[in-house]
Short mmCIF file of C-alpha atoms (C1' of nucleotides) in Angstrom, two decimals:
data_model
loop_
_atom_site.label_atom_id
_atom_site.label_comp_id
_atom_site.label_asym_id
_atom_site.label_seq_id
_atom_site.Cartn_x
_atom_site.Cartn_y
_atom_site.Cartn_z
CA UNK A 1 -28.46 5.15 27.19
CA UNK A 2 -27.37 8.54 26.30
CA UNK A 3 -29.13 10.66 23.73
CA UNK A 4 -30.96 8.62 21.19
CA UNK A 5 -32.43 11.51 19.37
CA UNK A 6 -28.80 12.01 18.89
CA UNK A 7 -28.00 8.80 18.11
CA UNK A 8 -30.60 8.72 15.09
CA UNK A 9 -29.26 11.38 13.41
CA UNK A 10 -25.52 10.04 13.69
CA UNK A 11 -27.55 6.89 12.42
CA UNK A 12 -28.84 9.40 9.59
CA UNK A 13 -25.77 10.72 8.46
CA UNK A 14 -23.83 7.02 8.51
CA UNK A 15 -26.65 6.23 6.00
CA UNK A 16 -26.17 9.30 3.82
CA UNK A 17 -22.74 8.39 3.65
CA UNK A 18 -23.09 4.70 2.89
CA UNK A 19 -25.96 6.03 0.63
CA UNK A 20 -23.06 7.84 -1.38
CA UNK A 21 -19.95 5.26 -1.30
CA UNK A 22 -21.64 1.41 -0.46
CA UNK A 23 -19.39 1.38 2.67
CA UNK A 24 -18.65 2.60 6.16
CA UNK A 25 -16.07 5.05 6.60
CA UNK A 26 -13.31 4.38 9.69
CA UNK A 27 -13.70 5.80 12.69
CA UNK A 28 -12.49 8.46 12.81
CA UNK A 29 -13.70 9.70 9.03
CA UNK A 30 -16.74 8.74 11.62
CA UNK A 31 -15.43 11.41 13.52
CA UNK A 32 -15.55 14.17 10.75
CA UNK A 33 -18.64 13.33 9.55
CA UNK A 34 -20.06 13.23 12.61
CA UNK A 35 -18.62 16.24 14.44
CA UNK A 36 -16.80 13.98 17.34
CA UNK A 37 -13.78 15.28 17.58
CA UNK A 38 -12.55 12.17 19.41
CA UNK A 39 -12.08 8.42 18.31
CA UNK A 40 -13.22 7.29 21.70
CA UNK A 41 -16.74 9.24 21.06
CA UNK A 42 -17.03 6.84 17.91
CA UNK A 43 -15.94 4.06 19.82
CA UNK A 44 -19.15 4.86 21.91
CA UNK A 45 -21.53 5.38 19.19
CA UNK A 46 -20.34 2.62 17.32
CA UNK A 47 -20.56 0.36 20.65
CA UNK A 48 -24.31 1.52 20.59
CA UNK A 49 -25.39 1.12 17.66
CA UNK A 50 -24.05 -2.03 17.59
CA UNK A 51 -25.64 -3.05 20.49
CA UNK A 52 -29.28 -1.35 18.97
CA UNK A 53 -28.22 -3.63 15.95
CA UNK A 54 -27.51 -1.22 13.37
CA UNK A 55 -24.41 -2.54 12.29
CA UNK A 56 -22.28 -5.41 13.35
CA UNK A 57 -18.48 -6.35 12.49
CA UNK A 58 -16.82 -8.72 9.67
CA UNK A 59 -14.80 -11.22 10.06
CA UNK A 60 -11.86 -8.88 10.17
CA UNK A 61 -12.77 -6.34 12.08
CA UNK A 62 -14.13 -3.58 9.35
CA UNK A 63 -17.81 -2.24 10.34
CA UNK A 64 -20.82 -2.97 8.44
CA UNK A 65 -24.50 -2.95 8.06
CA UNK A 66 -27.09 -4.97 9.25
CA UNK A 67 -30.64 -5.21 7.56
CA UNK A 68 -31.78 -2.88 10.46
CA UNK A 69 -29.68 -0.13 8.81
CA UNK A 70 -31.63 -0.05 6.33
CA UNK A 71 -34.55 0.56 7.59
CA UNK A 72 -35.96 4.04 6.79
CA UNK A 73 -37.85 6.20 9.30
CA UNK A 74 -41.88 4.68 8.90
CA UNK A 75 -42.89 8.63 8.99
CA UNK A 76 -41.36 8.73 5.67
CA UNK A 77 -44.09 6.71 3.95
CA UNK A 78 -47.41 8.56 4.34
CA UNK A 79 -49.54 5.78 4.37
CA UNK A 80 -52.71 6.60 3.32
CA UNK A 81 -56.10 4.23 4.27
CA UNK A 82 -54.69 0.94 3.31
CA UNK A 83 -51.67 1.62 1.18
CA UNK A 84 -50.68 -1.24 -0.91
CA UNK A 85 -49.22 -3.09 1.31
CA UNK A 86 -45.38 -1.53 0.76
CA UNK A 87 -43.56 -5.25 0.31
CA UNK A 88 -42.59 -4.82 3.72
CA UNK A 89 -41.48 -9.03 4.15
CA UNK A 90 -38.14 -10.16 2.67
CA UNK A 91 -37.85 -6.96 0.31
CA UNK A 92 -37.96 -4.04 2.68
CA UNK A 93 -34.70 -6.27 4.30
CA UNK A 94 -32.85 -6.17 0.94
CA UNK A 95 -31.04 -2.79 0.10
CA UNK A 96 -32.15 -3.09 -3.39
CA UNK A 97 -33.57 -5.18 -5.78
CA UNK A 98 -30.14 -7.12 -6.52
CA UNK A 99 -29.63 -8.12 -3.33
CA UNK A 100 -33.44 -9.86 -2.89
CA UNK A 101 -32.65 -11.47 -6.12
CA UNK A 102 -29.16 -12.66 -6.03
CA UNK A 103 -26.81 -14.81 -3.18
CA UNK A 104 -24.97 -15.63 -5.22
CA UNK A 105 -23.57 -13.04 -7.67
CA UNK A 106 -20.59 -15.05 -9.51
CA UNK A 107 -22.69 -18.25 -10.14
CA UNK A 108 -25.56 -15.90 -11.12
CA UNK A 109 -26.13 -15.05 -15.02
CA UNK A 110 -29.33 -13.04 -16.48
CA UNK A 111 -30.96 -14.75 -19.36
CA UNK A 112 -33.26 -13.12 -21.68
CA UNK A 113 -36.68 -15.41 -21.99
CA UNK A 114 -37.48 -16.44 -26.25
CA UNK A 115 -40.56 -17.75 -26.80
CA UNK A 116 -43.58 -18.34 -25.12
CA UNK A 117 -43.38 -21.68 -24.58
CA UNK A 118 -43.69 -20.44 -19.94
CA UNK A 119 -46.21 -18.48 -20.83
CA UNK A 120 -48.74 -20.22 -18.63
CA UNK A 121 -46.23 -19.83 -15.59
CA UNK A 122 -45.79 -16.20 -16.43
CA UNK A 123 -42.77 -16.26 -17.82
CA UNK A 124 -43.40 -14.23 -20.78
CA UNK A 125 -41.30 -13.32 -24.15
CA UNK A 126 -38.84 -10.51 -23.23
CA UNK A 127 -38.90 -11.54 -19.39
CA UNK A 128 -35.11 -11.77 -18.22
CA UNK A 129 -34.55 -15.21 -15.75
CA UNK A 130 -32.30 -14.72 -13.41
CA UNK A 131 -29.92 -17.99 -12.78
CA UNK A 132 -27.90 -19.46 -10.42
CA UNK A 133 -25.79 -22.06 -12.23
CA UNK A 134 -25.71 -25.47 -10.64
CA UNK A 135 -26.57 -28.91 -11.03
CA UNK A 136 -28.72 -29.97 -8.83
CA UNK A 137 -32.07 -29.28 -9.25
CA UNK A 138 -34.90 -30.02 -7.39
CA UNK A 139 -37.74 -31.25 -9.29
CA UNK A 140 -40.53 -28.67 -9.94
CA UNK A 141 -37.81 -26.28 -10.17
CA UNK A 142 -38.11 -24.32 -13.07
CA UNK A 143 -34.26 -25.18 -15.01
CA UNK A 144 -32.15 -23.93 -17.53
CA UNK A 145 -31.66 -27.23 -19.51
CA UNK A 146 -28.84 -28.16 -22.32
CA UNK A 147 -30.73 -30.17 -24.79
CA UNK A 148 -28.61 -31.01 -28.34
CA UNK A 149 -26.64 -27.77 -27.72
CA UNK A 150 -29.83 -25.45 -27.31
CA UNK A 151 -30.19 -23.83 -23.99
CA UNK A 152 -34.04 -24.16 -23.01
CA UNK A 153 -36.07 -22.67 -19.97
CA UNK A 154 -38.23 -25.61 -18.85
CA UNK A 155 -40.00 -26.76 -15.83
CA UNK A 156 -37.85 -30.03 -14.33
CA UNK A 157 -40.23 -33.28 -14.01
CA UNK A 158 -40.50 -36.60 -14.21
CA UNK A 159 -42.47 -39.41 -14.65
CA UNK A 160 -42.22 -43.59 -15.27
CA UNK A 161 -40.05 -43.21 -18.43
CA UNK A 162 -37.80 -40.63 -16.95
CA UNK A 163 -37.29 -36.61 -16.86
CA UNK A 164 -39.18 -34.78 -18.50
CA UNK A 165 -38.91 -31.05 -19.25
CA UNK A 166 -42.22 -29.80 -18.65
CA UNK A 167 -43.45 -26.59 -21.19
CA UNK A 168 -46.22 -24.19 -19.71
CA UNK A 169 -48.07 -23.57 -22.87
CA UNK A 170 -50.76 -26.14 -24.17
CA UNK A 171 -49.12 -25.65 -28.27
CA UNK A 172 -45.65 -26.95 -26.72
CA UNK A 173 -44.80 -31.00 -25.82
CA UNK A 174 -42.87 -31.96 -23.15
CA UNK A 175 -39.31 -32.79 -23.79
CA UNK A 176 -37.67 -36.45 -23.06
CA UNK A 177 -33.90 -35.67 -23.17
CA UNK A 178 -32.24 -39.27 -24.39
CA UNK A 179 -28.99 -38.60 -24.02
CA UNK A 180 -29.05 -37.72 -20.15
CA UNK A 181 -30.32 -34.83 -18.88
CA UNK A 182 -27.83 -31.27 -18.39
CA UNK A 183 -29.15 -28.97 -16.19
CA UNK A 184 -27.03 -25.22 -16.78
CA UNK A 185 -28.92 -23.76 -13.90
CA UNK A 186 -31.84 -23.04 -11.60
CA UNK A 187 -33.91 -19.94 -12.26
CA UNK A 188 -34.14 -17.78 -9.22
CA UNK A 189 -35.69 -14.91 -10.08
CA UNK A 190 -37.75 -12.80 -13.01
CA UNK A 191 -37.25 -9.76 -14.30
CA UNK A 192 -40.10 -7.45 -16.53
CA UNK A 193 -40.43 -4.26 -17.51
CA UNK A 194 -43.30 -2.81 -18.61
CA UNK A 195 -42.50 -0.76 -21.77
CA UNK B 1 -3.55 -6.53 -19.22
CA UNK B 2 -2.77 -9.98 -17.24
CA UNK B 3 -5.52 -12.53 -17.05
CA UNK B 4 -8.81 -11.06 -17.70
CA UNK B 5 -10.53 -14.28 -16.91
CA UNK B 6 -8.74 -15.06 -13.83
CA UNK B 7 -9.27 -11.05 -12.81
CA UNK B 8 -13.00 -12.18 -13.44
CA UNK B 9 -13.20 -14.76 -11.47
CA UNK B 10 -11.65 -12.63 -8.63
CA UNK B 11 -14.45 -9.71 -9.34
CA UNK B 12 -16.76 -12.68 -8.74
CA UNK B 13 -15.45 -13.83 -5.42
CA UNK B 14 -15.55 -10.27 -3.85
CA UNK B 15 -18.96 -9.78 -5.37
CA UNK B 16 -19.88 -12.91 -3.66
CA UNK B 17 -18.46 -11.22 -0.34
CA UNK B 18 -19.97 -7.73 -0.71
CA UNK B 19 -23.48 -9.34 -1.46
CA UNK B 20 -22.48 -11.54 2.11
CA UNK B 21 -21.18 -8.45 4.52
CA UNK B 22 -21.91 -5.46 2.29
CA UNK B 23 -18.72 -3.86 2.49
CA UNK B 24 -15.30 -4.98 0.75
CA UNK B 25 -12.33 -6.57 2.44
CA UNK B 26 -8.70 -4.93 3.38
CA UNK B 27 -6.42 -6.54 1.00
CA UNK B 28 -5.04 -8.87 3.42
CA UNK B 29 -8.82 -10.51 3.32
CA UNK B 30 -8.65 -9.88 0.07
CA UNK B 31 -5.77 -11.91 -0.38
CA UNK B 32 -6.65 -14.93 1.83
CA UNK B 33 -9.96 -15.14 -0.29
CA UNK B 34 -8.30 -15.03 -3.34
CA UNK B 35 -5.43 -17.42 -2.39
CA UNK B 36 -2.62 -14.56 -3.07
CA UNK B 37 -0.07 -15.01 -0.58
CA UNK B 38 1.21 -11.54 -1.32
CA UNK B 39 -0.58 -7.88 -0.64
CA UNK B 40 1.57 -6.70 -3.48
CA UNK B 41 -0.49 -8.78 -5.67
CA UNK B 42 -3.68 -7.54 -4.07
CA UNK B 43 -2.44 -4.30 -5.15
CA UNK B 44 -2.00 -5.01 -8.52
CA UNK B 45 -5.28 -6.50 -8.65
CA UNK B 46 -6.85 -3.74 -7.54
CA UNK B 47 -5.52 -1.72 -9.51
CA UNK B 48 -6.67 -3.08 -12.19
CA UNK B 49 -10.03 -3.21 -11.16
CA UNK B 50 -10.07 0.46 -10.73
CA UNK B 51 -8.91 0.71 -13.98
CA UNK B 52 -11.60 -0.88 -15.35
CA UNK B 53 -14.09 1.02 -13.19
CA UNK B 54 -15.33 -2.10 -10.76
CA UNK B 55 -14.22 -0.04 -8.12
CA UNK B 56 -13.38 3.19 -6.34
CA UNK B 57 -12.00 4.53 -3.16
CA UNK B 58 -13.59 6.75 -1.04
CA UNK B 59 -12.15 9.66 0.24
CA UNK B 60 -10.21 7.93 3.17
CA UNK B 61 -8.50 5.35 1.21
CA UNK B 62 -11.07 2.41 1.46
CA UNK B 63 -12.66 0.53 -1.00
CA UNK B 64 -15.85 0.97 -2.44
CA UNK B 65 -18.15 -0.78 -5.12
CA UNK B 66 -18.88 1.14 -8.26
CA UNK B 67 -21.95 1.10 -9.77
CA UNK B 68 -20.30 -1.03 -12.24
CA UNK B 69 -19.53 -3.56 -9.32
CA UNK B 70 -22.97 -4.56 -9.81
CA UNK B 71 -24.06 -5.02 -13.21
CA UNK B 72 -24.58 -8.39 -14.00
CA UNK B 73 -23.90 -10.15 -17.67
CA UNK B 74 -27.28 -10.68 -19.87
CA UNK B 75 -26.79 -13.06 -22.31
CA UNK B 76 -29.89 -13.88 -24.43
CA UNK B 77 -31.22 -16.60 -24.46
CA UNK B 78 -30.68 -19.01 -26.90
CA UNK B 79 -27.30 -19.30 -26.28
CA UNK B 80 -25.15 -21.54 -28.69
CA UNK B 81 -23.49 -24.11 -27.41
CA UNK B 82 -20.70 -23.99 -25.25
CA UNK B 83 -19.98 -21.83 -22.56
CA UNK B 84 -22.06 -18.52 -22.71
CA UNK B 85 -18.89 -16.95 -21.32
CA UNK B 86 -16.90 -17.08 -23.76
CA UNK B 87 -18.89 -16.27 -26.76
CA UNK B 88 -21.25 -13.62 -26.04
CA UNK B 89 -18.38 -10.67 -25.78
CA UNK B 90 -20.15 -8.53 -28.20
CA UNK B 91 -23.66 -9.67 -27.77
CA UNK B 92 -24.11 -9.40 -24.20
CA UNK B 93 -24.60 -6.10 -22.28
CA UNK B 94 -24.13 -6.00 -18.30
CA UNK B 95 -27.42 -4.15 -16.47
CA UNK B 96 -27.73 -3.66 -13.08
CA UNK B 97 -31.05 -4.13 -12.30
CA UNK B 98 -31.90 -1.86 -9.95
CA UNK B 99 -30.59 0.89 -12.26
CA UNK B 100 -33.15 -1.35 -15.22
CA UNK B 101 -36.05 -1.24 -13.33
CA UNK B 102 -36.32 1.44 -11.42
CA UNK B 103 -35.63 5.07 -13.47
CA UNK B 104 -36.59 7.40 -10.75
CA UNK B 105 -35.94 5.93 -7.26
CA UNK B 106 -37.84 8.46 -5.24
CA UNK B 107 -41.26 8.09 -7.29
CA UNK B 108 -40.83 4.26 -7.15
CA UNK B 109 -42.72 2.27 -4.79
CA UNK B 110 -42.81 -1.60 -4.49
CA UNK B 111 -45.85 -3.49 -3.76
CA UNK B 112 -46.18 -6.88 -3.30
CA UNK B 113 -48.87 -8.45 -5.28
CA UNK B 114 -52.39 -10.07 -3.95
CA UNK B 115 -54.83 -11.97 -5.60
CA UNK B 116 -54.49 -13.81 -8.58
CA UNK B 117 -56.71 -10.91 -10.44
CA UNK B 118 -53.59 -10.51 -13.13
CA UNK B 119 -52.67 -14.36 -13.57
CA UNK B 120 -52.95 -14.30 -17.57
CA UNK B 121 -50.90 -11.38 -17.70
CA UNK B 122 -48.22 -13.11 -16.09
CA UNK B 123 -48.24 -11.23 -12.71
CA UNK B 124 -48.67 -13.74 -10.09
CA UNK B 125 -49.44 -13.44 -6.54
CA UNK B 126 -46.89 -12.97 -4.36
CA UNK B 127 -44.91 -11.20 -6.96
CA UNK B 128 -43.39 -7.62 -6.28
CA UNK B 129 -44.10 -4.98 -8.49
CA UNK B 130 -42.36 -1.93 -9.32
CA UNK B 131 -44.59 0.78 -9.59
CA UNK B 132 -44.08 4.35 -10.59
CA UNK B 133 -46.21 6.90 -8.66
CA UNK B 134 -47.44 9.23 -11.61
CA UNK B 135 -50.54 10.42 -12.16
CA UNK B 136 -50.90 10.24 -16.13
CA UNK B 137 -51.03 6.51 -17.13
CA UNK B 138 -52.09 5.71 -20.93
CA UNK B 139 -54.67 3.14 -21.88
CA UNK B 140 -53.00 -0.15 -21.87
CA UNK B 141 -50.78 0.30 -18.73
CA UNK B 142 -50.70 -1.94 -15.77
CA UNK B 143 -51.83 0.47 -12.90
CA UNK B 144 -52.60 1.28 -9.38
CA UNK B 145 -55.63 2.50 -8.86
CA UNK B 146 -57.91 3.97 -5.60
CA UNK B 147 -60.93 2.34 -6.16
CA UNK B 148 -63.53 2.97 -2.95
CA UNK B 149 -60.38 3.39 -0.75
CA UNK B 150 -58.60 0.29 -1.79
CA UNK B 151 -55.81 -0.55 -4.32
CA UNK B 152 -55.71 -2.17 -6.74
CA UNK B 153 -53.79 -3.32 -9.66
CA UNK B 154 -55.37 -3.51 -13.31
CA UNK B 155 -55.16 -2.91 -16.51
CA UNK B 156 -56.51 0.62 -17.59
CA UNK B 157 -59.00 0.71 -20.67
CA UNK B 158 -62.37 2.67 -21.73
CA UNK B 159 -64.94 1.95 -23.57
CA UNK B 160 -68.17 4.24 -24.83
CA UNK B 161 -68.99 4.48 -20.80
CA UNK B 162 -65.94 5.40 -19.78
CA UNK B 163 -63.03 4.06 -18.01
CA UNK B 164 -62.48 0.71 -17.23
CA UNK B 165 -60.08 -1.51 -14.75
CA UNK B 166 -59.32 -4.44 -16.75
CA UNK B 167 -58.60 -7.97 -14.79
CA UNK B 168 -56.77 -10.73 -16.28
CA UNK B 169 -58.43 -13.51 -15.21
CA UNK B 170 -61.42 -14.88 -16.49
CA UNK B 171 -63.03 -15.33 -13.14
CA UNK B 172 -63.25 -11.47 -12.14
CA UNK B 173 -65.36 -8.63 -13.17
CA UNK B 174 -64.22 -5.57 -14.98
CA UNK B 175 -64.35 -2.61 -12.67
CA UNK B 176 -65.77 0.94 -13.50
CA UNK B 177 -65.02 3.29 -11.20
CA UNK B 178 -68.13 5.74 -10.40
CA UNK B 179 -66.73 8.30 -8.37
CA UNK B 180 -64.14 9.65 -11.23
CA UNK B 181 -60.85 7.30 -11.51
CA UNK B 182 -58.07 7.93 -8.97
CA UNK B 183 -54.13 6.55 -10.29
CA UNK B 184 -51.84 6.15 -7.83
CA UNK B 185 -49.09 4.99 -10.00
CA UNK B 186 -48.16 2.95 -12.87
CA UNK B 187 -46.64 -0.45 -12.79
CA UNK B 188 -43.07 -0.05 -14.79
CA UNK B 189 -41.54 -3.71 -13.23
CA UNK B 190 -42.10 -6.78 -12.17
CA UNK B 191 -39.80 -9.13 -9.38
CA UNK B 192 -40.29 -12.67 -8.93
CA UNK B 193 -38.28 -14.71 -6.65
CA UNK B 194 -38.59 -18.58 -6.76
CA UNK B 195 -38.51 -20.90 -3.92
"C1'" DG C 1 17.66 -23.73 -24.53
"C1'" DC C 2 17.58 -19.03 -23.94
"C1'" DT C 3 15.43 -14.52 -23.34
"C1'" DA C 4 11.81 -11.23 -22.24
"C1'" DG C 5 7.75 -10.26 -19.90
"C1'" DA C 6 4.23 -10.64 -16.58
"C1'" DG C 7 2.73 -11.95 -12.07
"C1'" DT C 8 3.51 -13.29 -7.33
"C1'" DA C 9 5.91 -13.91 -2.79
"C1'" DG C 10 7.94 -11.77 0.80
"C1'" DA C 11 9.65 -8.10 3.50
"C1'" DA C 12 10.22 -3.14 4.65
"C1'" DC C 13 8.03 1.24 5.37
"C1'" DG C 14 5.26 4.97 7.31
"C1'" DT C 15 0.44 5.67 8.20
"C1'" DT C 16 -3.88 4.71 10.06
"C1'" DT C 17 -6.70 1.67 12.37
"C1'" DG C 18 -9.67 0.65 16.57
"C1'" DT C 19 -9.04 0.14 21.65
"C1'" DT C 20 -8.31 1.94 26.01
"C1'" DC C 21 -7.14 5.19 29.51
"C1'" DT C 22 -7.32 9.72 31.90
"C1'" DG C 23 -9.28 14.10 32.68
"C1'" DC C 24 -12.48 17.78 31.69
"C1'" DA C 25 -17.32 19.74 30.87
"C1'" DC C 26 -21.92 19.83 31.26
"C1'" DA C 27 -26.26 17.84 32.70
"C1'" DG C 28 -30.01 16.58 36.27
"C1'" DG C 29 -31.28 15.35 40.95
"C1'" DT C 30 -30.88 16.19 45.73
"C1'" DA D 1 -24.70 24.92 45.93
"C1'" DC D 2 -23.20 20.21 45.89
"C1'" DC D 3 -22.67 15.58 44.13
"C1'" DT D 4 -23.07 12.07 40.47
"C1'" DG D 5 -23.31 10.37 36.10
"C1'" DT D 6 -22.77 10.54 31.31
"C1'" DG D 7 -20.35 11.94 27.11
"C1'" DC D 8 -16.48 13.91 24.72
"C1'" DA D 9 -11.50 15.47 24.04
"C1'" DG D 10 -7.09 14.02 23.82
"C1'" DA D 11 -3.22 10.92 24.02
"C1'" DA D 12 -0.97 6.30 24.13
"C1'" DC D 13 -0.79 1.83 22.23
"C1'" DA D 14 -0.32 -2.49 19.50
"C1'" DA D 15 -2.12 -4.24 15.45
"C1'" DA D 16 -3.38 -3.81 10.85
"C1'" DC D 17 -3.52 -0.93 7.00
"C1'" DG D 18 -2.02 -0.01 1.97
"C1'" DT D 19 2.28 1.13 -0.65
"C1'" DT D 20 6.47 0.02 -2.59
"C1'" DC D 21 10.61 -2.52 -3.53
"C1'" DT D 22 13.36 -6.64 -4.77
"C1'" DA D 23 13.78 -11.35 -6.11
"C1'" DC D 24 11.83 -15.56 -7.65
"C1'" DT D 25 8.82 -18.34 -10.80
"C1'" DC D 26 6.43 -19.15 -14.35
"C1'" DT D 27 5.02 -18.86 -19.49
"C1'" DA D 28 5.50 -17.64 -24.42
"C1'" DG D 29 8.25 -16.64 -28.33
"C1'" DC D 30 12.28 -17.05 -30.73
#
DNA sequence: GCTAGAGTAGAACGTTTGTTCTGCACAGGT
DNA sequence: ACCTGTGCAGAACAAACGTTCTACTCTAGC
C-alpha cells in the first residue's frame, strides 16, 4: 500500500487546505498542492484515502470529508498524567462546536435565556438555548412554549389535568396552558460564556 | 435585490447540506435542491449570496462557505408575538459560535465534565467545557486546576490561609491545595447538548 | 388593460472535471 | 545484473462544470 508516510502528509496538506477554504479542491488543484504532476496520481491518492476512510464522495460526485479527517495526529496533544479527559466521544467527531450542536441549521434559532426561572436545571440568566423548531416534543424535553403571546423556556410535562410546563426554580409555579398547548421548539443545546 | 426571504430560505437549505456532506453542491445540485429548473438561476443566486458575503470561491472556481455561512440568528428571548423572523431585524445579531466561545483556538481545550462537583453553578456532568489554557486566572473564575496529579474543575477563591478550590455542591469539601496551586487553564465556555 | 421590471427556463458555449489507459522511472528482492 | 512491482507523467475521453444569452412568465404600478 504504497508510502503511507507519504500519504499522511498529502493527508496533512488536504487538511491545511480545507483548514483555509471549508472544502476540497478538484483534483487536479490536488495536483498543485500536492506536487503530482498527474491527475491519475490523485486518482490514486484519492482512491486510498478513500479506502483508509479519510474522505468519501457526495451524492454527485464532489469529494468530501469524513469524521476521520478530522482527526488530528494524537502526538499533538501532550497528555500529561491523566489529562482531563480531552472530550474525545461525540465532540472530537464534530469539526467544531456548531456542528456538535446543530443538524439542523435552517430550523435552528439561538435564544437568549431571561430569567431564572431553569435555574435548577442549569440553565442560567444570560445562557443562549439553542433550538430546533418543531412540534413535536417529547415529554421531559425541555421546550420553547407560546403561552398568551410570550415565548417561555419550560420543561414539557404532564399530569391528570393535562400539560404542564414544568419551571426549575422552587419561587416559580408550573404553568397549565388553557387554550392548548404551542410548542415553538425543542432546545438542543446551551451555550455560556464565562465573562 | 429580489426576494430576500426566499434567498433565505435557500441559504438555509444549503446550510442544511453543508452541515450534512461538509462541502457545497455544483449548481446543478444546487438547483435540484432548490427546485430551480435553470443553472442560470443558480447563478443569479449565487451571486447574490456572494454579494452579501455567505459565500466565496476558492481559487479554482468552487464554492466555499464564509465565515458568515455560519453565523446563526440570536434573537432574545422574550420574543413578542409573532414570528421572531420578522421582527427582530434590528435587535438580533448573528454569532457563530465557535467564533463566541472560543477567542484563541490554539490555547483552547475542551473537556468534558465529571462529577456533579459544579451542579449549583449550572455545570452539569456530562457537559463540555471550553477552557482556556492560561496560567493567570482571577479569584472568582471557573478553573482547571492540578491538584495531586489530577484535574479538576472549581471555582478559585482564598481566604486568610490561602487559596481555595471552591465546589458547588453542598455535598463536597473545599479543597486547599498544599503543595502551591497549579492552573492549567480557565474555563471561558460551556456546551450542553440535550438528548 | 397595459407597461416595466425582475426572475426563471432552457439552450449554447468553452472549460474543467474525474476516469482510464499507456509508458517510463525508480525501488527492492533474487 | 536482472526481474518485478509500484507509483507517477502524460494524454484521451465522455460527462459535468459554470457562464452567458435569449425568451417566457409572472407581479406591481399606473
Amino acid at each position: 500500500m504504497a508510502h503511507p508516510n507519504r500519504d499522511a502528509e498529502y493527508l496533512g496538506k488536504l487538511q491545511d487546505y480545507y483548514a483555509d477554504y471549508r472544502n476540497l479542491p478538484s483534483y487536479s488543484v490536488i495536483g498543485d498542492l500536492l506536487g503530482l504532476a498527474s491527475k491519475s496520481a490523485v486518482s490514486a491518492l484519492v482512491k486510498r484515502l478513500m479506502l483508509a476512510g479519510y474522505v468519501d464522495t457526495t451524492p454527485d460526485k464532489r469529494l468530501a470529508p469524513t469524521k476521520r479527517f478530522f482527526e488530528r495526529e494524537l502526538a499533538d496533544f501532550p497528555v500529561p498524567a491523566g489529562l482531563p479527559a480531552a472530550a474525545n466521544d461525540a465532540m472530537s467527531e464534530a469539526i467544531s462546536i456548531d456542528d456538535y450542536l446543530i443538524e439542523c441549521p435552517s430550523a435552528s434559532v439561538m435564544v437568549r435565556v431571561k430569567g431564572d426561572s431553569m435555574i435548577d436545571a442549569g440553565i442560567h440568566d444570560g445562557d443562549i438555548a439553542v433550538v430546533e423548531k418543531r412540534h413535536g416534543a417529547k415529554l421531559g424535553d425541555v421546550v420553547v412554549a407560546i403561552v398568551d403571546g410570550e415565548y417561555t423556556l419550560k420543561t414539557l410535562s404532564r399530569d391528570k389535568q393535562g400539560y404542564v410546563l414544568m419551571p426549575h426554580n422552587p419561587a416559580y409555579e408550573p404553568i397549565r396552558p388553557k387554550e392548548g398547548l404551542e410548542i415553538f421548539g425543542v432546545m438542543v443545546g446551551l451555550i455560556r460564556k464565562y465573562k
